[in-house]
Amino acid sequence: WTGRLAAPRPGYAPAAWAERCLPGSSAGARRAALRLRGRTYPGPPAVAPRSLLVAADLRGAHRACLSRGGEQRAGFAAGDSWICKSVLSEGHQRTVRKVAWSPCGNYLASASFDATTCIWKKNQDDFECVTTLEGHENEVKSVAWAPSGNLLATCSRDKSVWVWEVDEEDEYECVSVLNSHTQDVKHVVWHPNQELLASASYDDTVKLYREEEDDWVCCATLEGHESTVWSLAFDPSGQRLASCSDDRTVRIWRQYPPGNEQGVACSGSDPSWKCICTLSGFHSRTIYDVAWCQLTGALATACGDDAIRVFEEDPSSDPQQPTFSLTAHLPQAHSQDVNCVAWNPKEPGLLASCSDDGEVAFWKYQRPEGL
Amino acid sequence: MASPFSGALQLTDLDDFIGPSQDCIKPVKVDKRLGSGVAKIHIEDDGSYFQVGHDGGTRKLEKAKISLDDCLACSGCVTSAETVLITQQSHEELRKVLDANKTSAPGQQRLVVISVSPQSRASLAARFQLNPTDTARKLTTFFKKLGAHYVFDTAFSRNFSLLESQREFVRRFRGQADSKQALPVLTSACPGWICYAEKTHGTLLIPHLSTARSPQQVMGSLVKDFFAQQQRLTPDKIYHVTVMPCYDKKLEASRPDFFSQEHQTRDVDCVITTGEVFKLLQEEGVLLSELEPTPLDSLSELPRRDDSTEETVLPSPGLPPDTSTKPLGVSHLLENKHPKCERLPGSPGSQQVLPPEAPPLPRCHRQQVCCHLRPRPSPGAADSRCSSGSAQEPTSHQGGGSGGYLEHVFRHAAQELFGVHVTEVTYRPLRNKDFQEVTLEREGQVLLHFAMAYGFRNIQNLVQKLKRGRCPYHYVEVMACPAGCLNGGGQLKAPDTADKELLQHVERLYSMVRTEVPEDVPGVQELYKRWLQGEGSEQAGRLLHTSYHAVEKASSGLSIRW
């Protein structure tokens, strides 16, 4: 791969599977609590466009990555090594921007710049495209499955967020088209246990949506970031939301339901969201992704300065005004922008990351003593 | 800036990465001269561009112009500046024309006709706490005070639209064996839907669209063809304004299909929204509820013009107010206008109607003789011109606030195709209340399967079903706005009422109006005979139907997509 396209910085990069593990720089990358684990694979080196996203399915077993050429690769863990099991090259005509595993693990949704979202059904090691969701006017930036498994959300550069419903016969229908954002929507994520949807946009806001009668409505707008909000992550309980932005900060927001003890005012029956913590000064470039470990509560960030950082909440801090400490900082995690980080949902401390440098890396994080 | 267009239109037009020079498909013809090589461009102080050729000679370059018409054809352009485009067709434009009428020479004046939609009327009724009849009459007063000559109701032209839709469906249903694309028939009265269909799924959807014109455009035909003939005017001498519940109707009026090349005039010259009417009321300092009512004009009750009468083009401003001794021709025209003058308690016209600071009335003679609008009482003159009444209350149609297409076509088809007389149409809501279906069954068999799909998400689902060949419907009433036309983007909002409550109020007021069955409206049948020379005639086909055109997406080097 030579060079980048002279495009306005999209902040993403298509991905491919790294067929060799990270080079010797990994040895120098040891930091207090972060160690690299990987193996060397035989075979040709990856000719890779850049690495866009990693998604771990809920059982922790599979990983899927996306590629710029429209390919997707799904890899499976087998012991300590990762092997590429399949390449899905039919299906999209342009960059595949995001993939998401369904809660049951049998389906994979892929969102593409060709304005479609493909739904793939897993059949042993094979994947079959069961349907294509059309309707967005231009590039689809993100896709996410609701924990219930029968709702899907997509968002696009056309400023809209779409909610889809799937029935027993694998038929998908659009349930709502939400036009609340005023700019490109970068990311959508569902609440872990409520039917609440969150979206992040180039318009510097985060919006939350819920169902009302037979339609979906925007029930909250979180303002505070000074630039594009790239990604979102709910904490394990769903009471807090982390957002990361081009303004180089991570913000933690907390939900205050009506009648809350802290006396935070709410309008009607919708909870209010307040920013309770801002992590600033840690990142020197745009933060492209944030991931909140559902097992340990650790917060990982993927940054444009090629580094990965992990934060943990100080156990003694006030829940209404928490403080987070930087517990791990891996400067040259990759040789280019880190685009995505994802915690393994089953194995604590196992983190995957991918980068513009075309590689997917796996990391083992150990919480420092005393936490 | 929030776009006032419907959701269906918005999604296709706005794009944050497109610059002004990219993706605009407006073709500018450039005359290429052989061997001219590279030319220099010189900019004058006034901003005009001149091309300087090799020989030193200069040639003024034409400025590329974008109009609202081009907006229809564009798949992603300058519409971030859509406010500019909309103001070209707005109440300000109407004002300009009315003002021009006051000051221009008689030969230059235009006859101003305003057609009000029932939905706009319902919205104004809700705002001013009036019933629909009073709203209609007071609106007539207001528009005539501003300088309009006639105020009509598009519910009348809607009769034609519904009748044509009914006939069309039956024809296509019967012919479905011959053409796979005959069914489903998709309604075409909503321009938001049409623009979306033409731009994103032209080849798939256009064969299914109903060719019947919308009520607005049938009114265009009525006013610019029938009424113009009646008034012995050429169509370009009439300025036809419609009052509509949404902005998308402005785009519909700008379609090239509704522009007469022969007379260089549009069927509908200007569309103003309910909101813009409200602005006009505010600018005039007038409360609609405080105006006196004026009898309604009706296209179907215009008396016949004898051929023996004198030809009259627009009158000269110097006509005396008392025209009882005028030749037959002119008084005939006047009779049209004021069939039944309502005697007002107290002095006619005067302070009850006009606020003290009202602008002077236009100098058209038609206005001068109207007893309601003159500041001075007109002794006796008004009485001699009153003829017995036209219908003095508005009428409407069953089947909801978007015209009632589904209901009318369903009833007609049930009768025509299966001999079933439907007493009540039962709607079954599906996924949401904007997506409902209606079936006609006999002995367990589904004879007719109709649906209504309002709002972008339901349009999406419908289009996807069509794409996969899985659409079970014979007829679908499609509207771009959730809840239909009563909830259009140009309707009035109330700051102190919840949107849902306001909509329900407007719906109630809308359904208060007495409904008619199009077949039974006498004026309609007469017009089919007199004006169109029969149903299914060539005239009817030309004046009551239209066609659609898929929009090709332009691919230019500048539109590289990342």
Short mmCIF file of N, CA, C and O in Angstrom, two decimals, chain B residues 68 86-98 112-117 119-121 124 139 142-143 146 148 151 154 216 239-251 253 268-281 283 489-492:
data_model
loop_
_atom_site.label_atom_id
_atom_site.label_comp_id
_atom_site.label_asym_id
_atom_site.label_seq_id
_atom_site.Cartn_x
_atom_site.Cartn_y
_atom_site.Cartn_z
N LEU B 68 -35.60 27.84 -9.64
CA LEU B 68 -36.31 26.82 -8.89
C LEU B 68 -36.58 25.61 -9.76
O LEU B 68 -36.62 24.49 -9.31
N ILE B 86 -36.51 29.77 -2.66
CA ILE B 86 -37.89 29.81 -2.20
C ILE B 86 -38.43 31.23 -2.23
O ILE B 86 -39.58 31.44 -2.57
N THR B 87 -37.61 32.21 -1.90
CA THR B 87 -38.13 33.57 -1.88
C THR B 87 -38.52 34.06 -3.26
O THR B 87 -39.28 34.99 -3.40
N GLN B 88 -37.97 33.38 -4.27
CA GLN B 88 -38.38 33.78 -5.61
C GLN B 88 -39.82 33.43 -5.87
O GLN B 88 -40.42 33.87 -6.83
N GLN B 89 -40.35 32.58 -5.05
CA GLN B 89 -41.72 32.14 -5.26
C GLN B 89 -42.41 32.23 -3.93
O GLN B 89 -42.55 31.25 -3.23
N SER B 90 -42.78 33.41 -3.53
CA SER B 90 -43.27 33.56 -2.17
C SER B 90 -44.26 34.69 -2.09
O SER B 90 -44.60 35.31 -3.08
N HIS B 91 -44.66 34.97 -0.87
CA HIS B 91 -45.64 36.03 -0.69
C HIS B 91 -45.05 37.38 -1.07
O HIS B 91 -45.79 38.29 -1.45
N GLU B 92 -43.73 37.50 -1.04
CA GLU B 92 -43.11 38.77 -1.46
C GLU B 92 -43.31 38.98 -2.94
O GLU B 92 -43.55 40.09 -3.42
N GLU B 93 -43.19 37.86 -3.67
CA GLU B 93 -43.43 37.90 -5.11
C GLU B 93 -44.88 38.32 -5.38
O GLU B 93 -45.15 39.14 -6.25
N LEU B 94 -45.79 37.75 -4.63
CA LEU B 94 -47.20 38.08 -4.80
C LEU B 94 -47.42 39.56 -4.57
O LEU B 94 -48.11 40.24 -5.33
N ARG B 95 -46.82 40.07 -3.53
CA ARG B 95 -46.94 41.49 -3.22
C ARG B 95 -46.48 42.34 -4.38
O ARG B 95 -47.12 43.33 -4.75
N LYS B 96 -45.35 41.91 -4.93
CA LYS B 96 -44.78 42.70 -6.05
C LYS B 96 -45.78 42.78 -7.18
O LYS B 96 -45.99 43.83 -7.78
N VAL B 97 -46.39 41.64 -7.47
CA VAL B 97 -47.35 41.60 -8.59
C VAL B 97 -48.57 42.46 -8.27
O VAL B 97 -49.05 43.21 -9.13
N LEU B 98 -49.05 42.37 -7.05
CA LEU B 98 -50.21 43.16 -6.67
C LEU B 98 -49.89 44.65 -6.73
O LEU B 98 -50.69 45.45 -7.19
N VAL B 112 -55.74 38.75 -11.04
CA VAL B 112 -55.16 37.94 -9.97
C VAL B 112 -56.18 36.96 -9.42
O VAL B 112 -57.25 37.36 -8.94
N VAL B 113 -55.86 35.68 -9.52
CA VAL B 113 -56.74 34.62 -9.03
C VAL B 113 -56.01 33.87 -7.92
O VAL B 113 -54.86 33.48 -8.10
N ILE B 114 -56.67 33.70 -6.80
CA ILE B 114 -56.04 32.95 -5.70
C ILE B 114 -56.87 31.70 -5.42
O ILE B 114 -58.08 31.79 -5.20
N SER B 115 -56.23 30.55 -5.44
CA SER B 115 -56.91 29.28 -5.13
C SER B 115 -56.43 28.78 -3.78
O SER B 115 -55.24 28.53 -3.61
N VAL B 116 -57.37 28.64 -2.87
CA VAL B 116 -57.00 28.24 -1.50
C VAL B 116 -57.26 26.76 -1.28
O VAL B 116 -58.33 26.25 -1.63
N SER B 117 -56.32 26.05 -0.70
CA SER B 117 -56.52 24.63 -0.42
C SER B 117 -57.30 24.47 0.87
O SER B 117 -57.16 25.28 1.80
N GLN B 119 -56.82 22.43 3.20
CA GLN B 119 -55.92 22.18 4.33
C GLN B 119 -55.40 23.48 4.92
O GLN B 119 -55.31 23.65 6.15
N SER B 120 -55.04 24.43 4.03
CA SER B 120 -54.56 25.73 4.52
C SER B 120 -55.68 26.43 5.26
O SER B 120 -55.47 27.06 6.29
N ARG B 121 -56.88 26.31 4.71
CA ARG B 121 -58.03 26.96 5.33
C ARG B 121 -58.26 26.39 6.73
O ARG B 121 -58.53 27.14 7.67
N LEU B 124 -55.75 27.82 9.15
CA LEU B 124 -56.05 29.20 9.53
C LEU B 124 -57.27 29.24 10.45
O LEU B 124 -57.32 30.04 11.36
N LEU B 139 -61.23 35.01 4.31
CA LEU B 139 -60.03 34.96 3.47
C LEU B 139 -60.30 35.62 2.14
O LEU B 139 -59.46 36.33 1.59
N PHE B 142 -60.04 39.23 2.65
CA PHE B 142 -58.66 39.65 2.80
C PHE B 142 -57.92 39.70 1.47
O PHE B 142 -57.26 40.68 1.13
N PHE B 143 -58.04 38.65 0.70
CA PHE B 143 -57.32 38.60 -0.57
C PHE B 143 -57.81 39.66 -1.54
O PHE B 143 -57.04 40.27 -2.27
N LEU B 146 -56.43 42.90 -0.70
CA LEU B 146 -55.04 43.04 -1.15
C LEU B 146 -54.95 43.34 -2.64
O LEU B 146 -53.95 43.87 -3.10
N ALA B 148 -56.60 40.93 -5.05
CA ALA B 148 -56.97 39.78 -5.88
C ALA B 148 -58.37 40.00 -6.44
O ALA B 148 -59.19 40.69 -5.84
N VAL B 151 -61.23 34.50 -5.73
CA VAL B 151 -60.66 33.56 -4.77
C VAL B 151 -61.43 32.26 -4.87
O VAL B 151 -62.65 32.20 -4.64
N THR B 154 -59.58 24.94 -3.96
CA THR B 154 -59.05 23.81 -4.74
C THR B 154 -59.82 22.52 -4.52
O THR B 154 -59.58 21.53 -5.19
N GLN B 216 -53.94 21.03 -7.28
CA GLN B 216 -53.32 22.32 -7.58
C GLN B 216 -53.15 22.51 -9.08
O GLN B 216 -53.47 23.57 -9.63
N TYR B 239 -52.63 36.05 -13.23
CA TYR B 239 -51.60 35.66 -12.27
C TYR B 239 -52.29 34.74 -11.27
O TYR B 239 -53.13 35.17 -10.49
N HIS B 240 -51.92 33.45 -11.35
CA HIS B 240 -52.60 32.45 -10.55
C HIS B 240 -51.76 32.07 -9.34
O HIS B 240 -50.63 31.59 -9.47
N VAL B 241 -52.33 32.30 -8.16
CA VAL B 241 -51.64 31.99 -6.92
C VAL B 241 -52.38 30.88 -6.21
O VAL B 241 -53.62 30.86 -6.21
N THR B 242 -51.66 29.94 -5.61
CA THR B 242 -52.34 28.93 -4.81
C THR B 242 -51.83 29.02 -3.37
O THR B 242 -50.68 29.41 -3.14
N VAL B 243 -52.71 28.69 -2.44
CA VAL B 243 -52.32 28.68 -1.03
C VAL B 243 -52.29 27.22 -0.59
O VAL B 243 -53.30 26.53 -0.65
N MET B 244 -51.11 26.77 -0.19
CA MET B 244 -50.89 25.35 0.06
C MET B 244 -50.29 25.08 1.43
O MET B 244 -49.65 25.96 2.01
N PRO B 245 -50.47 23.86 1.94
CA PRO B 245 -49.95 23.55 3.28
C PRO B 245 -48.47 23.19 3.32
O PRO B 245 -47.95 22.88 4.39
N CYS B 246 -47.80 23.22 2.17
CA CYS B 246 -46.39 22.84 2.22
C CYS B 246 -45.57 23.59 1.18
O CYS B 246 -46.10 24.24 0.30
N TYR B 247 -44.24 23.46 1.30
CA TYR B 247 -43.34 24.13 0.37
C TYR B 247 -43.10 23.30 -0.89
O TYR B 247 -42.74 23.83 -1.93
N ASP B 248 -43.27 22.00 -0.77
CA ASP B 248 -43.03 21.15 -1.93
C ASP B 248 -43.92 21.53 -3.10
O ASP B 248 -43.55 21.33 -4.26
N LYS B 249 -45.10 22.08 -2.78
CA LYS B 249 -46.01 22.48 -3.86
C LYS B 249 -45.40 23.57 -4.74
O LYS B 249 -45.79 23.75 -5.89
N LYS B 250 -44.46 24.33 -4.20
CA LYS B 250 -43.78 25.36 -4.99
C LYS B 250 -42.97 24.69 -6.09
O LYS B 250 -42.90 25.18 -7.23
N LEU B 251 -42.35 23.58 -5.73
CA LEU B 251 -41.58 22.86 -6.74
C LEU B 251 -42.50 22.28 -7.79
O LEU B 251 -42.18 22.26 -8.97
N ALA B 253 -45.32 23.47 -8.87
CA ALA B 253 -45.77 24.52 -9.78
C ALA B 253 -44.69 24.91 -10.77
O ALA B 253 -44.98 25.40 -11.87
N VAL B 268 -49.61 27.58 -12.65
CA VAL B 268 -49.68 28.20 -11.33
C VAL B 268 -48.45 29.10 -11.22
O VAL B 268 -47.34 28.61 -11.28
N ASP B 269 -48.67 30.40 -11.09
CA ASP B 269 -47.54 31.32 -11.10
C ASP B 269 -46.82 31.39 -9.77
O ASP B 269 -45.62 31.62 -9.73
N CYS B 270 -47.56 31.23 -8.70
CA CYS B 270 -46.93 31.41 -7.40
C CYS B 270 -47.66 30.56 -6.37
O CYS B 270 -48.89 30.51 -6.36
N VAL B 271 -46.89 29.90 -5.52
CA VAL B 271 -47.49 29.12 -4.44
C VAL B 271 -47.08 29.77 -3.14
O VAL B 271 -45.89 29.99 -2.90
N ILE B 272 -48.04 30.07 -2.30
CA ILE B 272 -47.68 30.56 -0.97
C ILE B 272 -48.22 29.59 0.08
O ILE B 272 -49.27 28.98 -0.11
N THR B 273 -47.49 29.46 1.14
CA THR B 273 -47.90 28.51 2.17
C THR B 273 -48.85 29.21 3.15
O THR B 273 -48.98 30.44 3.15
N THR B 274 -49.48 28.38 3.97
CA THR B 274 -50.38 28.90 5.00
C THR B 274 -49.61 29.89 5.86
O THR B 274 -50.12 30.96 6.21
N GLY B 275 -48.40 29.55 6.19
CA GLY B 275 -47.56 30.42 7.01
C GLY B 275 -47.33 31.77 6.35
O GLY B 275 -47.29 32.81 7.02
N GLU B 276 -47.19 31.77 5.04
CA GLU B 276 -46.97 33.03 4.34
C GLU B 276 -48.24 33.87 4.31
O GLU B 276 -48.18 35.09 4.34
N VAL B 277 -49.40 33.21 4.28
CA VAL B 277 -50.65 33.96 4.35
C VAL B 277 -50.72 34.63 5.72
O VAL B 277 -51.11 35.80 5.83
N PHE B 278 -50.31 33.89 6.72
CA PHE B 278 -50.31 34.45 8.07
C PHE B 278 -49.40 35.67 8.14
O PHE B 278 -49.73 36.68 8.75
N LYS B 279 -48.26 35.57 7.47
CA LYS B 279 -47.32 36.71 7.44
C LYS B 279 -47.96 37.90 6.76
O LYS B 279 -47.81 39.04 7.20
N LEU B 280 -48.67 37.63 5.68
CA LEU B 280 -49.34 38.72 4.96
C LEU B 280 -50.36 39.39 5.88
O LEU B 280 -50.47 40.61 5.91
N LEU B 281 -51.10 38.57 6.63
CA LEU B 281 -52.09 39.12 7.56
C LEU B 281 -51.41 40.00 8.60
O LEU B 281 -51.87 41.10 8.91
N GLU B 283 -48.50 41.49 8.29
CA GLU B 283 -47.96 42.70 7.66
C GLU B 283 -49.05 43.74 7.43
O GLU B 283 -48.80 44.93 7.46
N GLY B 489 -45.46 21.03 5.96
CA GLY B 489 -44.41 21.89 6.48
C GLY B 489 -44.73 23.37 6.46
O GLY B 489 -44.05 24.17 7.09
N GLY B 490 -45.79 23.75 5.74
CA GLY B 490 -46.12 25.16 5.68
C GLY B 490 -47.32 25.55 6.52
O GLY B 490 -47.77 26.69 6.48
N GLN B 491 -47.82 24.60 7.27
CA GLN B 491 -48.99 24.87 8.10
C GLN B 491 -48.59 25.68 9.33
O GLN B 491 -47.42 25.72 9.71
N LEU B 492 -49.58 26.31 9.94
CA LEU B 492 -49.29 27.16 11.08
C LEU B 492 -49.01 26.33 12.33
O LEU B 492 -49.63 25.31 12.55
#
